[in-house]
């Protein structure tokens, strides 16, 4: 049995009055997806003006590439709101595409060399140029192909009344924010230990187009001509081929405390790296990257989960976290489900809620460097061969069967599914967990297995994902929005374009001074 922080915590919050505090959980999604042309290639058109300004629009922007859309839902304590809003954003955006489609998969469509992948252009202001130079630096450091991968992030926070009650239950730091920070980092550490369940259950990128590798070698095998795959892979997006960065292995950033984490980030954005220094920061007036440090910005640090704080007035994230504490958590392991028009299934948030509550309530000692290596290895095994019969994971340097460990975790999560059902009424959480548990012993039920079967049926990853992209985009375009909702989106577009014009018209200090002020 796994140990929890206090014998009374789970019992107390399983009672109806206390459980109802969980109704204040705030959730939100960020979903990325590529725009593609009629031939299924990366769109070379600029961000559609009908979607507003990607610099100032609150819900519709871009991530790295000009063609990589990002849809953001406002935070809400209404459980159904994030996916309902995300559906509306997709419906609206799909209607603004002229002969283009929303790519359905996490791994990109057929892409050309790096030079053909355009970086997002945010405008002429210093803030816009800062975002563009940062992205140019990412391309310089890691290649632009990696920046065309898409996923979904789940943003999550607990209400203040819950935190007050939890602190009263078992004691803790007298200052509430200090208590929140301490327990939030405990949650993150446990997520690093047990988050491998997410790609096992929801990973949906077991294959990719050969063009993604840009001619580089890999351990993948050819499934059909033009498609490479891992026979038991769950999420190549989260593997060494995808959104990972071994250049960051040398950084001493850990999640053992808020102080340790922010100090590690601060050191990383101020510590020069010889290779990045050799690449150079500027070539005359052209900026190639923001700095030659291990990290240009804190956002460059890739982690399965990150503590977040909305920074006022452009304050650096590490400084905002250090001075104001954790506001919410960002879980970053969800692949896009190519069978679903918005890429996310309803059971994903139900599972994430349960898993994160378990991680919060469970005892969470500091992670040693040995354990961190073990956690990294477990994630690597699951994303590259999670469905392999008899797969073993590491627990305290000992090999144990994945299936046995997964069932144990589901047993430990059961009280929290019941707790959430008690909070909201009904049995949605317990029903979802029961259905997801079947995937442990029946890996053919996982999205990754179903994607591989569909790829075989369609004769390749590109054929399958392109067919899904066309079907979903056309379905979204045919699904009418209410007049009020359409009016809301059109107003948001106009307001974002006006805000961009005001920013562009404002006087700008020298860009060098703007960058220096950010790091000061």
Short mmCIF file of C-alpha atoms in Angstrom, two decimals:
data_model
loop_
_atom_site.label_atom_id
_atom_site.label_comp_id
_atom_site.label_asym_id
_atom_site.label_seq_id
_atom_site.Cartn_x
_atom_site.Cartn_y
_atom_site.Cartn_z
CA UNK A 1 0.00 0.00 0.00
CA UNK A 2 1.17 3.51 -0.78
CA UNK A 3 1.42 6.02 2.02
CA UNK A 4 -0.62 9.20 2.33
CA UNK A 5 0.41 12.36 4.11
CA UNK A 6 -2.16 12.16 6.89
CA UNK A 7 -4.44 9.35 7.99
CA UNK A 8 -7.41 11.73 8.30
CA UNK A 9 -7.10 13.61 5.01
CA UNK A 10 -8.71 11.12 2.63
CA UNK A 11 -11.41 10.23 5.15
CA UNK A 12 -12.30 13.84 5.88
CA UNK A 13 -12.52 14.95 2.26
CA UNK A 14 -14.61 11.92 1.37
CA UNK A 15 -17.42 13.29 3.55
CA UNK A 16 -19.98 15.33 1.64
CA UNK A 17 -19.44 18.79 3.24
CA UNK A 18 -15.70 18.70 2.68
CA UNK A 19 -15.86 16.92 -0.66
CA UNK A 20 -18.00 19.73 -2.04
CA UNK A 21 -15.06 22.08 -1.68
CA UNK A 22 -13.67 20.29 -4.74
CA UNK A 23 -16.41 21.86 -6.85
CA UNK A 24 -14.16 24.89 -6.90
CA UNK A 25 -11.45 23.09 -8.93
CA UNK A 26 -10.55 25.34 -11.86
CA UNK A 27 -9.63 23.75 -15.18
CA UNK A 28 -8.57 24.83 -18.64
CA UNK A 29 -7.05 23.42 -21.81
CA UNK A 30 -4.50 24.59 -24.34
CA UNK A 31 -4.73 22.65 -27.61
CA UNK A 32 -2.19 23.00 -30.42
CA UNK A 33 -2.77 21.93 -34.02
CA UNK A 34 -1.18 22.61 -37.38
CA UNK A 35 -2.88 24.27 -40.31
CA UNK A 36 -2.34 22.22 -43.48
CA UNK A 37 -3.06 22.90 -47.14
CA UNK A 38 -5.23 20.92 -49.56
CA UNK A 39 -2.36 18.50 -50.20
CA UNK A 40 -1.77 17.81 -46.52
CA UNK A 41 1.44 19.81 -46.28
CA UNK A 42 2.26 22.47 -43.73
CA UNK A 43 0.33 25.63 -44.64
CA UNK A 44 2.56 28.44 -45.86
CA UNK A 45 -0.10 31.11 -45.56
CA UNK A 46 0.03 33.69 -42.73
CA UNK A 47 -2.18 33.34 -39.67
CA UNK A 48 -5.72 34.15 -40.94
CA UNK A 49 -6.72 37.71 -40.13
CA UNK A 50 -10.24 36.43 -39.51
CA UNK A 51 -8.86 34.73 -36.40
CA UNK A 52 -7.61 38.01 -34.99
CA UNK A 53 -4.18 39.01 -33.72
CA UNK A 54 -2.16 36.08 -32.44
CA UNK A 55 -0.30 38.49 -30.14
CA UNK A 56 -3.36 39.84 -28.35
CA UNK A 57 -6.26 37.41 -28.86
CA UNK A 58 -7.10 35.69 -25.54
CA UNK A 59 -8.18 32.33 -26.99
CA UNK A 60 -6.67 31.93 -30.47
CA UNK A 61 -2.94 32.28 -30.99
CA UNK A 62 0.02 30.33 -32.34
CA UNK A 63 2.82 28.44 -30.67
CA UNK A 64 6.12 28.08 -32.50
CA UNK A 65 5.36 28.02 -36.21
CA UNK A 66 3.16 30.43 -38.11
CA UNK A 67 1.00 27.41 -39.00
CA UNK A 68 0.82 25.97 -35.46
CA UNK A 69 -2.46 27.20 -34.00
CA UNK A 70 -3.07 27.18 -30.26
CA UNK A 71 -6.55 27.34 -28.77
CA UNK A 72 -6.86 28.39 -25.11
CA UNK A 73 -9.91 27.99 -22.91
CA UNK A 74 -10.56 30.49 -20.09
CA UNK A 75 -10.20 28.89 -16.63
CA UNK A 76 -13.51 27.66 -15.26
CA UNK A 77 -14.85 25.77 -12.24
CA UNK A 78 -17.66 24.34 -14.37
CA UNK A 79 -16.43 20.84 -15.34
CA UNK A 80 -18.04 20.78 -18.79
CA UNK A 81 -17.00 24.30 -19.79
CA UNK A 82 -13.42 23.72 -21.05
CA UNK A 83 -14.35 21.14 -23.69
CA UNK A 84 -17.57 22.97 -24.62
CA UNK A 85 -15.64 26.20 -25.16
CA UNK A 86 -12.86 24.37 -26.99
CA UNK A 87 -15.45 22.90 -29.34
CA UNK A 88 -16.79 26.38 -30.08
CA UNK A 89 -13.29 27.76 -30.71
CA UNK A 90 -12.70 24.94 -33.18
CA UNK A 91 -16.04 25.52 -34.91
CA UNK A 92 -15.33 29.22 -35.28
CA UNK A 93 -11.73 28.78 -36.40
CA UNK A 94 -12.51 26.03 -38.91
CA UNK A 95 -14.98 28.36 -40.62
CA UNK A 96 -12.23 30.95 -41.13
CA UNK A 97 -9.92 28.57 -43.01
CA UNK A 98 -9.98 28.99 -46.77
CA UNK A 99 -9.28 25.58 -48.24
CA UNK A 100 -7.10 24.53 -45.31
CA UNK A 101 -7.57 21.89 -42.63
CA UNK A 102 -6.73 21.38 -38.97
CA UNK A 103 -4.20 18.54 -38.70
CA UNK A 104 -5.55 15.79 -36.45
CA UNK A 105 -2.38 14.21 -35.05
CA UNK A 106 0.31 15.18 -32.58
CA UNK A 107 3.13 14.29 -34.97
CA UNK A 108 3.18 16.63 -37.97
CA UNK A 109 2.16 16.19 -41.57
CA UNK A 110 4.67 15.90 -44.39
CA UNK A 111 7.17 18.65 -43.70
CA UNK A 112 10.12 19.93 -45.67
CA UNK A 113 13.52 21.13 -44.42
CA UNK A 114 13.78 23.58 -41.53
CA UNK A 115 14.04 26.57 -43.86
CA UNK A 116 10.49 25.89 -45.10
CA UNK A 117 8.98 26.01 -41.59
CA UNK A 118 8.07 29.64 -40.96
CA UNK A 119 8.37 31.02 -37.44
CA UNK A 120 5.30 32.83 -36.11
CA UNK A 121 5.37 36.57 -36.83
CA UNK A 122 3.75 38.60 -34.04
CA UNK A 123 4.29 42.14 -35.32
CA UNK A 124 6.74 45.00 -35.00
CA UNK A 125 6.70 45.82 -31.28
CA UNK A 126 9.47 44.84 -28.91
CA UNK A 127 7.16 42.32 -27.22
CA UNK A 128 6.37 40.77 -30.60
CA UNK A 129 10.00 40.71 -31.66
CA UNK A 130 10.97 39.14 -28.33
CA UNK A 131 8.58 36.23 -28.97
CA UNK A 132 9.91 35.78 -32.50
CA UNK A 133 13.59 35.84 -31.49
CA UNK A 134 12.87 33.30 -28.77
CA UNK A 135 11.32 30.98 -31.35
CA UNK A 136 14.17 31.54 -33.76
CA UNK A 137 16.49 30.48 -30.93
CA UNK A 138 14.46 27.32 -30.36
CA UNK A 139 14.80 26.46 -34.04
CA UNK A 140 18.54 27.15 -33.94
CA UNK A 141 19.05 24.98 -30.87
CA UNK A 142 16.75 22.04 -31.51
CA UNK A 143 15.62 22.27 -35.12
CA UNK A 144 12.34 23.61 -36.39
CA UNK A 145 10.79 20.20 -37.10
CA UNK A 146 10.50 19.53 -33.36
CA UNK A 147 8.53 22.75 -33.02
CA UNK A 148 5.75 21.45 -35.29
CA UNK A 149 4.70 18.75 -32.80
CA UNK A 150 1.32 19.41 -31.19
CA UNK A 151 -0.22 18.36 -27.89
CA UNK A 152 -2.71 19.41 -25.24
CA UNK A 153 -1.94 20.96 -21.86
CA UNK A 154 -4.33 20.68 -18.91
CA UNK A 155 -4.31 23.60 -16.45
CA UNK A 156 -5.59 22.83 -12.95
CA UNK A 157 -5.94 24.54 -9.60
CA UNK A 158 -7.70 23.95 -6.29
CA UNK A 159 -9.87 26.58 -4.56
CA UNK A 160 -8.66 28.53 -1.56
CA UNK A 161 -11.37 27.08 0.72
CA UNK A 162 -10.04 23.61 0.00
CA UNK A 163 -6.47 24.64 0.83
CA UNK A 164 -7.61 26.22 4.11
CA UNK A 165 -9.47 23.08 5.09
CA UNK A 166 -6.57 20.82 4.12
CA UNK A 167 -4.15 22.87 6.20
CA UNK A 168 -6.52 22.74 9.18
CA UNK A 169 -6.87 18.97 8.81
CA UNK A 170 -3.25 17.99 9.25
CA UNK A 171 -1.41 21.20 9.92
CA UNK A 172 1.33 22.74 7.85
CA UNK A 173 2.92 26.06 7.05
CA UNK A 174 1.10 28.89 8.89
CA UNK A 175 1.15 31.11 5.81
CA UNK A 176 -1.40 29.73 3.37
CA UNK A 177 0.61 30.41 0.20
CA UNK A 178 3.64 28.67 1.70
CA UNK A 179 1.43 25.66 2.46
CA UNK A 180 0.03 25.71 -1.10
CA UNK A 181 3.54 25.87 -2.55
CA UNK A 182 4.79 23.02 -0.38
CA UNK A 183 1.89 20.70 -1.21
CA UNK A 184 1.87 21.67 -4.90
CA UNK A 185 5.49 20.66 -5.28
CA UNK A 186 4.71 17.41 -3.47
CA UNK A 187 1.99 16.80 -6.07
CA UNK A 188 4.41 17.51 -8.91
CA UNK A 189 7.01 15.11 -7.52
CA UNK A 190 4.44 12.33 -7.33
CA UNK A 191 3.31 13.13 -10.85
CA UNK A 192 6.89 12.69 -11.99
CA UNK A 193 6.81 9.27 -10.31
CA UNK A 194 3.47 8.06 -11.63
CA UNK A 195 2.72 10.24 -14.66
CA UNK A 196 3.80 7.40 -16.98
CA UNK A 197 0.19 6.25 -16.68
CA UNK A 198 -0.88 9.18 -18.86
CA UNK A 199 0.99 8.20 -22.06
CA UNK A 200 0.10 4.55 -21.47
CA UNK A 201 -3.63 5.30 -21.27
CA UNK A 202 -3.87 8.23 -23.68
CA UNK A 203 -0.76 8.23 -25.88
CA UNK A 204 -1.77 8.45 -29.53
CA UNK A 205 1.48 8.95 -31.45
CA UNK A 206 3.01 5.51 -32.04
CA UNK A 207 4.04 6.34 -35.61
CA UNK A 208 5.17 9.26 -37.75
CA UNK A 209 5.92 10.35 -41.29
CA UNK A 210 9.48 9.54 -42.30
CA UNK A 211 9.90 13.17 -43.37
CA UNK A 212 9.82 14.23 -39.72
CA UNK A 213 13.26 12.72 -39.08
CA UNK A 214 14.84 15.01 -41.70
CA UNK A 215 17.15 12.16 -42.73
CA UNK A 216 18.36 11.43 -39.18
CA UNK A 217 18.64 7.80 -38.03
CA UNK A 218 16.27 6.23 -35.49
CA UNK A 219 15.36 2.90 -33.92
CA UNK A 220 11.91 2.97 -35.49
CA UNK A 221 10.92 0.38 -38.07
CA UNK A 222 8.97 0.85 -41.28
CA UNK A 223 5.30 -0.02 -40.91
CA UNK A 224 4.42 0.84 -44.51
CA UNK A 225 6.41 2.91 -47.02
CA UNK A 226 6.82 6.43 -45.66
CA UNK A 227 5.65 5.54 -42.13
CA UNK A 228 7.95 4.66 -39.24
CA UNK A 229 6.64 3.26 -35.96
CA UNK A 230 7.39 1.64 -32.65
CA UNK A 231 5.51 -1.67 -32.51
CA UNK A 232 4.54 -1.10 -28.85
CA UNK A 233 5.03 2.67 -28.67
CA UNK A 234 2.42 4.88 -27.04
CA UNK A 235 3.71 8.44 -27.47
CA UNK A 236 6.64 9.14 -29.77
CA UNK A 237 5.81 12.80 -29.15
CA UNK A 238 7.16 12.35 -25.62
CA UNK A 239 10.14 10.22 -26.68
CA UNK A 240 13.68 11.28 -27.58
CA UNK A 241 12.40 11.86 -31.12
CA UNK A 242 9.80 14.36 -29.97
CA UNK A 243 9.49 17.17 -27.50
CA UNK A 244 12.47 16.24 -25.35
CA UNK A 245 15.72 18.07 -24.87
CA UNK A 246 18.83 16.23 -23.69
CA UNK A 247 20.78 19.49 -23.85
CA UNK A 248 18.91 20.31 -20.62
CA UNK A 249 20.14 17.22 -18.77
CA UNK A 250 23.07 19.16 -17.31
CA UNK A 251 20.80 21.68 -15.60
CA UNK A 252 20.29 21.38 -11.85
CA UNK A 253 16.55 22.06 -11.82
CA UNK A 254 14.49 19.99 -9.41
CA UNK A 255 11.01 20.08 -7.89
CA UNK A 256 11.96 19.44 -4.27
CA UNK A 257 10.86 22.93 -3.25
CA UNK A 258 9.75 26.21 -4.76
CA UNK A 259 13.10 27.73 -3.76
CA UNK A 260 15.08 24.94 -5.44
CA UNK A 261 12.98 25.10 -8.60
CA UNK A 262 13.11 28.86 -9.08
CA UNK A 263 16.82 29.01 -8.19
CA UNK A 264 17.50 26.35 -10.82
CA UNK A 265 15.58 28.28 -13.47
CA UNK A 266 17.31 31.53 -12.56
CA UNK A 267 20.72 29.87 -12.86
CA UNK A 268 19.81 28.29 -16.20
CA UNK A 269 18.80 31.58 -17.84
CA UNK A 270 22.08 33.17 -16.67
CA UNK A 271 24.59 30.35 -17.26
CA UNK A 272 26.25 30.49 -20.70
CA UNK A 273 26.48 27.29 -22.72
CA UNK A 274 29.61 26.93 -24.88
CA UNK A 275 27.70 25.50 -27.85
CA UNK A 276 25.01 28.18 -27.76
CA UNK A 277 27.73 30.81 -27.40
CA UNK A 278 29.42 29.41 -30.50
CA UNK A 279 26.13 29.69 -32.41
CA UNK A 280 26.06 33.36 -31.50
CA UNK A 281 23.30 35.62 -30.25
CA UNK A 282 23.41 38.24 -33.00
CA UNK A 283 24.58 38.57 -36.55
CA UNK A 284 24.74 42.31 -36.99
CA UNK A 285 21.23 43.65 -36.39
CA UNK A 286 19.72 40.19 -36.75
CA UNK A 287 19.06 38.39 -33.46
CA UNK A 288 19.51 34.61 -33.74
CA UNK A 289 18.50 33.86 -30.13
CA UNK A 290 17.77 35.86 -27.00
CA UNK A 291 20.89 34.72 -25.15
CA UNK A 292 23.61 32.07 -25.13
CA UNK A 293 22.48 30.68 -21.77
CA UNK A 294 21.29 27.14 -21.08
CA UNK A 295 17.76 28.52 -21.32
CA UNK A 296 16.68 31.62 -23.19
CA UNK A 297 13.48 31.77 -21.12
CA UNK A 298 12.01 29.67 -18.34
CA UNK A 299 9.41 28.35 -20.81
CA UNK A 300 12.21 26.57 -22.67
CA UNK A 301 12.52 24.10 -19.77
CA UNK A 302 10.58 20.99 -20.77
CA UNK A 303 8.87 19.09 -17.96
CA UNK A 304 5.81 16.81 -17.74
CA UNK A 305 4.23 19.24 -15.27
CA UNK A 306 5.07 22.83 -14.40
CA UNK A 307 3.98 25.14 -11.57
CA UNK A 308 2.60 28.38 -12.98
CA UNK A 309 1.77 31.90 -11.86
CA UNK A 310 0.26 34.55 -14.11
CA UNK A 311 3.04 37.12 -14.12
CA UNK A 312 1.96 40.77 -13.83
CA UNK A 313 3.41 43.35 -16.19
CA UNK A 314 5.59 40.91 -18.08
CA UNK A 315 7.52 39.80 -15.00
CA UNK A 316 9.67 36.74 -15.53
CA UNK A 317 7.90 33.48 -14.56
CA UNK A 318 10.59 32.36 -12.08
CA UNK A 319 10.47 35.71 -10.31
CA UNK A 320 6.65 35.71 -10.19
CA UNK A 321 6.66 32.18 -8.75
CA UNK A 322 9.30 33.05 -6.19
CA UNK A 323 7.54 36.19 -4.95
CA UNK A 324 3.86 35.16 -5.25
CA UNK A 325 3.88 31.36 -5.21
CA UNK A 326 2.09 28.68 -7.21
CA UNK A 327 -1.25 29.66 -8.76
CA UNK A 328 -2.00 26.61 -10.90
CA UNK A 329 -0.38 23.52 -12.42
CA UNK A 330 0.11 22.75 -16.10
CA UNK A 331 0.05 19.06 -17.03
CA UNK A 332 1.73 18.59 -20.42
CA UNK A 333 1.58 14.87 -21.30
CA UNK A 334 -1.60 14.60 -23.40
CA UNK A 335 -1.21 13.65 -27.06
CA UNK A 336 -3.91 14.71 -29.48
CA UNK A 337 -6.43 11.96 -30.12
CA UNK A 338 -6.76 11.93 -33.93
CA UNK A 339 -10.14 10.19 -33.78
CA UNK A 340 -11.71 13.21 -32.03
CA UNK A 341 -12.43 16.53 -33.77
CA UNK A 342 -11.00 18.65 -30.92
CA UNK A 343 -8.26 16.13 -30.10
CA UNK A 344 -9.32 15.56 -26.48
CA UNK A 345 -11.69 12.96 -25.00
CA UNK A 346 -13.92 13.81 -21.99
CA UNK A 347 -12.39 11.04 -19.86
CA UNK A 348 -8.96 12.71 -20.02
CA UNK A 349 -9.87 15.48 -17.59
CA UNK A 350 -11.73 13.01 -15.34
CA UNK A 351 -8.63 10.85 -15.09
CA UNK A 352 -6.31 13.85 -14.63
CA UNK A 353 -8.45 15.17 -11.76
CA UNK A 354 -8.27 11.83 -9.97
CA UNK A 355 -4.56 11.33 -10.58
CA UNK A 356 -3.64 14.81 -9.41
CA UNK A 357 -5.70 14.50 -6.23
CA UNK A 358 -3.98 11.20 -5.46
CA UNK A 359 -0.59 12.82 -6.09
CA UNK A 360 -1.55 15.68 -3.77
CA UNK A 361 -2.68 13.50 -0.86
CA UNK A 362 0.13 10.97 -1.13
CA UNK A 363 3.34 11.33 0.85
CA UNK A 364 5.95 12.83 -1.46
CA UNK A 365 9.57 12.76 -0.27
CA UNK A 366 12.23 14.72 -2.18
CA UNK A 367 13.39 13.16 -5.43
CA UNK A 368 17.05 12.16 -5.41
CA UNK A 369 19.14 12.13 -8.57
CA UNK A 370 18.93 8.33 -8.53
CA UNK A 371 15.14 8.38 -8.37
CA UNK A 372 14.96 11.04 -11.06
CA UNK A 373 16.93 8.76 -13.38
CA UNK A 374 14.49 5.98 -12.53
CA UNK A 375 11.48 8.21 -13.25
CA UNK A 376 12.97 9.27 -16.58
CA UNK A 377 13.67 5.66 -17.53
CA UNK A 378 10.12 4.58 -16.67
CA UNK A 379 8.67 7.31 -18.86
CA UNK A 380 11.05 6.37 -21.67
CA UNK A 381 10.00 2.74 -21.49
CA UNK A 382 6.29 3.57 -21.52
CA UNK A 383 6.38 6.05 -24.41
CA UNK A 384 8.57 3.81 -26.59
CA UNK A 385 7.17 0.36 -25.73
CA UNK A 386 4.40 0.75 -23.17
CA UNK A 387 2.17 -1.92 -24.72
CA UNK A 388 4.94 -4.53 -24.85
CA UNK A 389 3.78 -7.77 -23.17
CA UNK A 390 5.51 -8.26 -19.84
CA UNK A 391 7.05 -4.76 -19.77
CA UNK A 392 8.79 -4.02 -16.47
CA UNK A 393 9.28 -0.65 -14.79
CA UNK A 394 11.75 0.35 -12.08
CA UNK A 395 10.72 0.81 -8.45
CA UNK A 396 13.60 1.43 -6.05
CA UNK A 397 16.04 -0.20 -8.47
CA UNK A 398 13.89 -3.31 -8.80
CA UNK A 399 12.00 -4.40 -11.92
CA UNK A 400 8.23 -4.75 -11.49
CA UNK A 401 5.51 -5.50 -14.07
CA UNK A 402 3.83 -2.40 -15.51
CA UNK A 403 0.42 -4.04 -15.29
CA UNK A 404 0.84 -4.82 -11.60
CA UNK A 405 1.97 -1.27 -10.87
CA UNK A 406 -0.84 0.25 -12.93
CA UNK A 407 -3.50 -1.80 -11.10
CA UNK A 408 -1.99 -0.78 -7.77
CA UNK A 409 -2.22 2.87 -8.77
CA UNK A 410 -5.83 2.46 -9.87
CA UNK A 411 -6.60 0.90 -6.47
CA UNK A 412 -5.00 3.90 -4.80
CA UNK A 413 -6.93 6.33 -7.02
CA UNK A 414 -10.32 4.75 -6.28
CA UNK A 415 -11.04 6.82 -3.12
CA UNK A 416 -10.39 10.02 -5.05
CA UNK A 417 -12.73 9.08 -7.88
CA UNK A 418 -15.38 8.43 -5.21
CA UNK A 419 -14.47 11.73 -3.52
CA UNK A 420 -15.02 13.67 -6.76
CA UNK A 421 -18.28 11.85 -7.48
CA UNK A 422 -19.43 12.78 -3.99
CA UNK A 423 -18.47 16.40 -4.69
CA UNK A 424 -20.36 16.67 -7.97
CA UNK A 425 -23.02 13.99 -7.57
CA UNK A 426 -23.32 10.97 -9.84
CA UNK A 427 -20.67 8.40 -10.73
CA UNK A 428 -18.88 9.92 -13.73
CA UNK A 429 -15.40 9.66 -12.24
CA UNK A 430 -15.75 6.09 -11.01
CA UNK A 431 -17.29 4.97 -14.30
CA UNK A 432 -14.46 6.60 -16.28
CA UNK A 433 -11.81 4.98 -14.09
CA UNK A 434 -13.47 1.58 -14.43
CA UNK A 435 -13.48 1.88 -18.22
CA UNK A 436 -9.89 3.14 -18.39
CA UNK A 437 -8.68 0.34 -16.15
CA UNK A 438 -9.57 -2.17 -18.87
CA UNK A 439 -6.74 -0.72 -20.96
CA UNK A 440 -4.16 -2.14 -18.54
CA UNK A 441 -4.81 -5.79 -19.37
CA UNK A 442 -6.23 -5.06 -22.82
CA UNK A 443 -3.72 -2.71 -24.46
CA UNK A 444 -5.58 -2.99 -27.76
CA UNK A 445 -8.09 -0.59 -26.19
CA UNK A 446 -5.50 2.20 -25.93
CA UNK A 447 -5.53 5.03 -28.48
CA UNK A 448 -1.97 4.18 -29.54
CA UNK A 449 -2.99 0.64 -30.49
CA UNK A 450 -6.10 1.90 -32.30
CA UNK A 451 -4.04 4.49 -34.20
CA UNK A 452 -1.66 1.78 -35.42
CA UNK A 453 -4.56 -0.33 -36.67
CA UNK A 454 -6.04 2.68 -38.48
CA UNK A 455 -2.66 3.48 -40.04
CA UNK A 456 -2.46 -0.05 -41.42
CA UNK A 457 -5.99 0.22 -42.83
CA UNK A 458 -5.22 3.54 -44.54
CA UNK A 459 -1.82 2.50 -45.85
CA UNK A 460 0.25 4.95 -43.83
CA UNK A 461 0.28 7.57 -41.08
CA UNK A 462 -0.10 10.45 -43.50
CA UNK A 463 -3.11 8.90 -45.26
CA UNK A 464 -4.84 8.19 -41.95
CA UNK A 465 -4.16 11.55 -40.31
CA UNK A 466 -4.99 13.50 -43.48
CA UNK A 467 -8.32 11.69 -43.79
CA UNK A 468 -9.13 12.44 -40.13
CA UNK A 469 -8.08 16.08 -40.62
CA UNK A 470 -10.42 16.59 -43.56
CA UNK A 471 -13.30 14.78 -41.87
CA UNK A 472 -12.98 16.70 -38.60
CA UNK A 473 -12.50 20.12 -40.21
CA UNK A 474 -15.48 19.68 -42.51
CA UNK A 475 -17.60 18.42 -39.62
CA UNK A 476 -16.65 21.42 -37.50
CA UNK A 477 -17.45 23.78 -40.37
CA UNK A 478 -20.87 22.18 -40.79
CA UNK A 479 -21.69 22.47 -37.07
CA UNK A 480 -23.45 25.79 -36.56
CA UNK A 481 -22.63 28.20 -33.76
CA UNK A 482 -25.37 30.18 -32.06
CA UNK A 483 -25.69 33.81 -33.11
CA UNK A 484 -24.55 34.96 -29.66
CA UNK A 485 -21.46 32.73 -29.70
CA UNK A 486 -20.54 33.76 -33.24
CA UNK A 487 -20.94 37.40 -32.23
CA UNK A 488 -18.72 36.88 -29.20
CA UNK A 489 -15.94 35.45 -31.33
CA UNK A 490 -16.20 38.14 -33.98
CA UNK A 491 -16.04 40.81 -31.29
CA UNK A 492 -12.96 39.16 -29.78
CA UNK A 493 -11.27 39.20 -33.20
CA UNK A 494 -11.98 42.90 -33.70
CA UNK A 495 -10.80 43.77 -30.19
CA UNK A 496 -7.57 41.82 -30.65
CA UNK A 497 -6.80 43.53 -33.96
CA UNK A 498 -7.47 46.95 -32.40
CA UNK A 499 -5.22 46.09 -29.45
CA UNK A 500 -2.46 45.06 -31.86
CA UNK A 501 -2.77 48.36 -33.73
CA UNK A 502 -2.45 50.32 -30.49
CA UNK A 503 0.65 48.37 -29.52
CA UNK A 504 2.20 48.87 -32.96
CA UNK A 505 1.57 52.61 -32.76
CA UNK A 506 3.22 53.03 -29.34
CA UNK A 507 6.84 54.27 -29.23
CA UNK A 508 9.42 51.52 -28.70
CA UNK A 509 12.73 51.63 -26.84
CA UNK A 510 15.78 50.00 -28.45
CA UNK A 511 15.28 46.23 -28.58
CA UNK A 512 18.61 45.66 -26.81
CA UNK A 513 17.32 47.67 -23.83
CA UNK A 514 14.03 45.74 -23.85
CA UNK A 515 15.87 42.41 -23.67
CA UNK A 516 18.25 43.65 -20.99
CA UNK A 517 15.34 44.88 -18.86
CA UNK A 518 13.69 41.45 -19.04
CA UNK A 519 16.75 39.73 -17.62
CA UNK A 520 17.54 42.45 -15.07
#
